[in-house]
mmCIF file of C-alpha atoms and ligand atoms in Angstrom:
data_model
loop_
_atom_site.group_PDB
_atom_site.id
_atom_site.type_symbol
_atom_site.label_atom_id
_atom_site.label_comp_id
_atom_site.label_asym_id
_atom_site.label_seq_id
_atom_site.Cartn_x
_atom_site.Cartn_y
_atom_site.Cartn_z
ATOM 1 C CA MET A 32 0.000 0.000 0.000
ATOM 2 C CA GLY A 33 1.323 3.433 -0.962
ATOM 3 C CA PRO A 34 0.985 6.468 1.331
ATOM 4 C CA LEU A 35 -2.136 7.784 -0.411
ATOM 5 C CA GLU A 36 -3.919 4.440 -0.229
ATOM 6 C CA LEU A 37 -2.914 4.121 3.452
ATOM 7 C CA LEU A 38 -4.466 7.515 4.073
ATOM 8 C CA VAL A 39 -7.704 6.553 2.306
ATOM 9 C CA VAL A 40 -7.966 3.200 4.112
ATOM 10 C CA ALA A 41 -7.190 4.827 7.490
ATOM 11 C CA PHE A 42 -9.969 7.363 6.952
ATOM 12 C CA TRP A 43 -12.366 4.658 5.696
ATOM 13 C CA VAL A 44 -11.915 2.248 8.611
ATOM 14 C CA MET A 45 -12.062 4.999 11.216
ATOM 15 C CA LEU A 46 -14.987 6.957 9.783
ATOM 16 C CA PRO A 47 -17.595 4.985 11.832
ATOM 17 C CA ALA A 48 -15.599 6.038 14.925
ATOM 18 C CA TYR A 49 -15.104 9.649 13.793
ATOM 19 C CA VAL A 50 -18.695 10.565 12.952
ATOM 20 C CA PRO A 51 -20.394 9.737 16.309
ATOM 21 C CA ASN A 52 -18.648 12.542 18.229
ATOM 22 C CA ASN A 53 -19.672 15.091 15.643
ATOM 23 C CA ALA A 54 -23.205 13.714 15.472
ATOM 24 C CA ALA A 55 -23.379 13.912 19.280
ATOM 25 C CA VAL A 56 -22.432 17.583 19.151
ATOM 26 C CA LEU A 57 -25.321 18.248 16.757
ATOM 27 C CA ALA A 58 -27.816 15.956 18.530
ATOM 28 C CA GLY A 59 -26.713 16.556 22.132
ATOM 29 C CA GLY A 60 -28.873 18.033 24.830
ATOM 30 C CA GLY A 61 -31.444 16.747 27.247
ATOM 31 C CA ALA A 62 -30.840 14.443 30.154
ATOM 32 C CA PRO A 63 -27.213 13.875 31.160
ATOM 33 C CA ILE A 64 -26.135 10.216 31.488
ATOM 34 C CA ASP A 65 -24.914 10.716 35.037
ATOM 35 C CA GLY A 66 -28.335 12.103 36.005
ATOM 36 C CA GLY A 67 -26.590 14.938 37.793
ATOM 37 C CA ARG A 68 -24.858 12.579 40.205
ATOM 38 C CA THR A 69 -21.605 13.629 41.797
ATOM 39 C CA TRP A 70 -18.605 11.875 43.310
ATOM 40 C CA LYS A 71 -16.402 13.675 45.811
ATOM 41 C CA GLY A 72 -18.172 16.926 45.049
ATOM 42 C CA ARG A 73 -17.771 16.742 41.286
ATOM 43 C CA ARG A 74 -20.036 15.514 38.545
ATOM 44 C CA LEU A 75 -19.535 11.909 37.464
ATOM 45 C CA LEU A 76 -19.475 12.841 33.756
ATOM 46 C CA GLY A 77 -21.071 16.268 33.471
ATOM 47 C CA ASP A 78 -23.796 17.846 31.357
ATOM 48 C CA GLY A 79 -21.754 17.355 28.162
ATOM 49 C CA LYS A 80 -22.486 13.598 28.041
ATOM 50 C CA THR A 81 -26.176 13.104 27.282
ATOM 51 C CA TRP A 82 -28.319 10.083 26.448
ATOM 52 C CA ARG A 83 -29.535 11.680 23.237
ATOM 53 C CA GLY A 84 -26.039 12.595 22.013
ATOM 54 C CA THR A 85 -24.683 9.153 22.832
ATOM 55 C CA ILE A 86 -27.543 7.165 21.314
ATOM 56 C CA VAL A 87 -27.864 9.302 18.169
ATOM 57 C CA GLY A 88 -24.070 9.379 17.762
ATOM 58 C CA THR A 89 -23.823 5.593 17.992
ATOM 59 C CA LEU A 90 -26.727 5.020 15.589
ATOM 60 C CA ILE A 91 -25.316 7.460 13.030
ATOM 61 C CA GLY A 92 -21.946 5.706 13.285
ATOM 62 C CA ILE A 93 -23.622 2.354 12.605
ATOM 63 C CA GLY A 94 -25.354 3.936 9.599
ATOM 64 C CA VAL A 95 -22.004 5.216 8.331
ATOM 65 C CA ALA A 96 -20.475 1.732 8.612
ATOM 66 C CA TYR A 97 -23.478 0.298 6.760
ATOM 67 C CA LEU A 98 -23.115 2.841 3.929
ATOM 68 C CA LEU A 99 -19.387 2.169 3.659
ATOM 69 C CA ASN A 100 -20.161 -1.546 3.333
ATOM 70 C CA VAL A 101 -22.592 -0.752 0.526
ATOM 71 C CA PHE A 102 -19.975 1.301 -1.327
ATOM 72 C CA GLN A 103 -17.009 -0.971 -0.573
ATOM 73 C CA PRO A 104 -17.189 -2.934 -3.861
ATOM 74 C CA THR A 105 -17.297 0.359 -5.782
ATOM 75 C CA ALA A 106 -14.313 1.739 -3.885
ATOM 76 C CA VAL A 107 -12.341 -1.401 -4.648
ATOM 77 C CA SER A 108 -13.264 -1.753 -8.321
ATOM 78 C CA ALA A 109 -13.550 1.885 -9.398
ATOM 79 C CA PHE A 110 -10.723 3.376 -7.332
ATOM 80 C CA GLY A 111 -8.577 0.324 -6.672
ATOM 81 C CA VAL A 112 -8.246 0.976 -2.930
ATOM 82 C CA SER A 113 -8.326 -2.142 -0.784
ATOM 83 C CA VAL A 114 -10.799 -0.906 1.829
ATOM 84 C CA PRO A 115 -12.347 -3.585 4.062
ATOM 85 C CA THR A 116 -15.984 -4.255 4.875
ATOM 86 C CA PHE A 117 -17.187 -4.033 8.476
ATOM 87 C CA PRO A 118 -18.575 -7.179 10.129
ATOM 88 C CA LEU A 119 -21.817 -6.548 12.052
ATOM 89 C CA ALA A 120 -20.075 -6.569 15.447
ATOM 90 C CA VAL A 121 -17.542 -4.008 14.209
ATOM 91 C CA MET A 122 -20.321 -1.790 12.828
ATOM 92 C CA ILE A 123 -21.410 -1.459 16.457
ATOM 93 C CA THR A 124 -18.102 -1.438 18.376
ATOM 94 C CA LEU A 125 -16.443 1.328 16.353
ATOM 95 C CA PRO A 126 -19.139 3.967 17.081
ATOM 96 C CA LEU A 127 -20.005 2.654 20.543
ATOM 97 C CA GLY A 128 -16.322 2.480 21.507
ATOM 98 C CA ALA A 129 -15.818 6.027 20.255
ATOM 99 C CA MET A 130 -18.656 7.285 22.453
ATOM 100 C CA LEU A 131 -17.398 5.310 25.468
ATOM 101 C CA GLY A 132 -13.873 6.649 24.971
ATOM 102 C CA ASP A 133 -15.143 10.210 24.914
ATOM 103 C CA MET A 134 -17.154 9.453 28.054
ATOM 104 C CA ALA A 135 -14.149 7.906 29.820
ATOM 105 C CA ALA A 136 -12.192 11.082 29.072
ATOM 106 C CA SER A 137 -14.967 13.187 30.646
ATOM 107 C CA PHE A 138 -14.872 10.921 33.710
ATOM 108 C CA ILE A 139 -11.097 11.478 33.994
ATOM 109 C CA LYS A 140 -11.497 15.228 33.450
ATOM 110 C CA ARG A 141 -14.061 15.518 36.255
ATOM 111 C CA ARG A 142 -11.868 13.454 38.616
ATOM 112 C CA THR A 143 -8.926 15.766 37.900
ATOM 113 C CA GLY A 144 -10.907 18.920 38.646
ATOM 114 C CA ARG A 145 -11.632 19.979 35.054
ATOM 115 C CA ASN A 146 -15.091 21.392 34.438
ATOM 116 C CA ARG A 147 -17.270 20.636 31.433
ATOM 117 C CA GLY A 148 -15.603 21.869 28.280
ATOM 118 C CA ALA A 149 -12.101 22.072 29.745
ATOM 119 C CA PRO A 150 -9.479 20.722 27.367
ATOM 120 C CA LEU A 151 -7.247 17.745 28.087
ATOM 121 C CA PRO A 152 -4.704 17.860 25.262
ATOM 122 C CA GLY A 153 -3.790 14.489 23.822
ATOM 123 C CA VAL A 154 -6.643 12.674 25.538
ATOM 124 C CA ASP A 155 -9.338 14.737 23.769
ATOM 125 C CA GLN A 156 -7.818 13.933 20.366
ATOM 126 C CA LEU A 157 -7.335 10.193 20.807
ATOM 127 C CA ASP A 158 -9.687 8.840 23.521
ATOM 128 C CA PHE A 159 -12.407 7.800 21.050
ATOM 129 C CA ALA A 160 -9.995 6.162 18.594
ATOM 130 C CA VAL A 161 -8.203 4.138 21.272
ATOM 131 C CA VAL A 162 -11.361 2.824 22.941
ATOM 132 C CA ALA A 163 -13.050 2.170 19.555
ATOM 133 C CA LEU A 164 -10.091 0.031 18.488
ATOM 134 C CA VAL A 165 -9.709 -1.763 21.821
ATOM 135 C CA LEU A 166 -13.429 -2.600 21.997
ATOM 136 C CA THR A 167 -13.354 -3.761 18.378
ATOM 137 C CA ALA A 168 -10.293 -5.920 19.025
ATOM 138 C CA LEU A 169 -12.109 -7.517 21.964
ATOM 139 C CA VAL A 170 -14.994 -8.721 19.792
ATOM 140 C CA ALA A 171 -13.311 -9.096 16.387
ATOM 141 C CA PHE A 172 -9.626 -9.702 17.010
ATOM 142 C CA GLU A 173 -9.036 -11.538 13.712
ATOM 143 C CA TRP A 174 -10.570 -8.694 11.732
ATOM 144 C CA VAL A 175 -8.478 -6.073 13.524
ATOM 145 C CA LEU A 176 -5.314 -8.104 12.953
ATOM 146 C CA ALA A 177 -6.092 -8.518 9.257
ATOM 147 C CA VAL A 178 -7.017 -4.870 8.656
ATOM 148 C CA PHE A 179 -4.682 -2.907 10.920
ATOM 149 C CA THR A 180 -1.163 -3.425 9.655
ATOM 150 C CA LEU A 181 1.501 -1.468 11.548
ATOM 151 C CA PRO A 182 1.764 1.260 8.846
ATOM 152 C CA LEU A 183 -2.030 1.688 8.893
ATOM 153 C CA LEU A 184 -2.045 1.957 12.679
ATOM 154 C CA VAL A 185 0.668 4.623 12.528
ATOM 155 C CA VAL A 186 -1.293 6.596 9.919
ATOM 156 C CA VAL A 187 -4.480 6.328 12.023
ATOM 157 C CA PHE A 188 -2.744 7.739 15.078
ATOM 158 C CA VAL A 189 -1.287 10.631 13.096
ATOM 159 C CA VAL A 190 -4.409 11.447 11.069
ATOM 160 C CA THR A 191 -6.911 11.164 13.944
ATOM 161 C CA PRO A 192 -5.622 14.077 16.084
ATOM 162 C CA VAL A 193 -5.270 16.286 12.996
ATOM 163 C CA LEU A 194 -8.842 15.585 11.896
ATOM 164 C CA HIS A 195 -10.112 16.054 15.446
ATOM 165 C CA VAL A 196 -8.516 19.485 15.775
ATOM 166 C CA VAL A 197 -9.739 20.606 12.321
ATOM 167 C CA THR A 198 -13.350 19.398 12.752
ATOM 168 C CA ASN A 199 -13.646 20.878 16.243
ATOM 169 C CA VAL A 200 -12.324 24.273 15.177
ATOM 170 C CA LEU A 201 -14.801 24.223 12.267
ATOM 171 C CA ALA A 202 -17.662 23.158 14.567
ATOM 172 C CA TYR A 203 -16.742 26.045 16.877
ATOM 173 C CA LEU A 204 -16.541 28.581 14.035
ATOM 174 C CA PHE A 205 -19.934 27.465 12.733
ATOM 175 C CA GLY A 206 -21.388 27.843 16.220
ATOM 176 C CA PHE A 207 -22.097 24.159 16.919
ATOM 177 C CA LYS A 208 -19.620 23.906 19.806
ATOM 178 C CA HIS A 209 -18.858 26.110 22.798
ATOM 179 C CA GLU A 210 -15.100 25.521 22.621
ATOM 180 C CA PRO A 211 -12.772 25.023 19.652
ATOM 181 C CA TRP A 212 -11.486 21.630 21.049
HETATM 182 N N1 CTP B 781 -22.433 15.406 23.509
HETATM 183 C C1 CTP B 781 -23.478 14.642 24.029
HETATM 184 N N2 CTP B 781 -23.268 13.342 24.400
HETATM 185 C C2 CTP B 781 -22.031 12.773 24.263
HETATM 186 C C3 CTP B 781 -20.968 13.533 23.735
HETATM 187 C C4 CTP B 781 -21.198 14.865 23.373
HETATM 188 O O1 CTP B 781 -24.595 15.128 24.152
HETATM 189 N N3 CTP B 781 -21.859 11.485 24.631
HETATM 190 C C5 CTP B 781 -22.705 16.813 23.103
HETATM 191 C C6 CTP B 781 -22.883 17.737 24.322
HETATM 192 O O2 CTP B 781 -23.830 18.711 23.973
HETATM 193 C C7 CTP B 781 -21.496 18.338 24.481
HETATM 194 C C8 CTP B 781 -21.044 18.495 23.024
HETATM 195 O O3 CTP B 781 -21.609 17.346 22.362
HETATM 196 O O4 CTP B 781 -21.500 19.555 25.147
HETATM 197 C C9 CTP B 781 -19.546 18.542 22.850
HETATM 198 O O5 CTP B 781 -18.956 17.322 23.220
HETATM 199 P P1 CTP B 781 -17.651 17.264 24.107
HETATM 200 O O6 CTP B 781 -16.643 18.265 23.668
HETATM 201 O O7 CTP B 781 -17.228 15.847 24.164
HETATM 202 O O8 CTP B 781 -18.236 17.645 25.556
HETATM 203 P P2 CTP B 781 -17.941 18.875 26.510
HETATM 204 O O9 CTP B 781 -19.183 19.692 26.609
HETATM 205 O O10 CTP B 781 -16.683 19.542 26.110
HETATM 206 O O11 CTP B 781 -17.748 18.171 27.908
HETATM 207 P P3 CTP B 781 -16.471 17.391 28.468
HETATM 208 O O12 CTP B 781 -15.633 18.381 29.194
HETATM 209 O O13 CTP B 781 -17.075 16.375 29.355
HETATM 210 O O14 CTP B 781 -15.773 16.763 27.300
HETATM 211 MG MG1 MG B 782 -15.132 19.168 24.923
#
């Protein structure tokens, strides 16, 4: 695989994990998952993690994986890029893992005294990708091994933070987000 194809495949396999966070930003609001509960005087997760955002985000991510599966033969034959299809379990674990990773980061932020919206550089940019991949590896280890070669993994971990920064700045500029991170 050349560098350009690596880039395309990295984006393709991670798209079901990328979209949920953005969908959650657009769909978010309503009841927080932690129900307002606190631990040691601080919110468990905070108002930024809602049921609606999480459920809509996960469902949209599943829809994205489904669409990519539909277009996979076209991508392979028309553009010659060897993108994989997503098994059913992976269609769920990529978006769900992404949402759980984002939630875990909020949990850590609250425990370390950071209020809703406070940045945690590094963690904010990679939490969703790491948990999406770990959860996927837990249920579809063979698939992960076959798809994620070392070069692809390297590209994913370089491209993901860049995309995260760019999309969040755009979401902020367009008024969808309160902070540009
Ligand atoms: N959102 C949501 N449910 C999620 C994730 C995000 O409803 N599981 C929505 C919320 O409206 C949230 C916005 O998307 O405010 C931006 O997401 P994010 O930056 O992850 O949350 P923050 O508000 O910054 O809160 P935190 O400090 O906990 O990350
Ligand atoms: Mg935030």
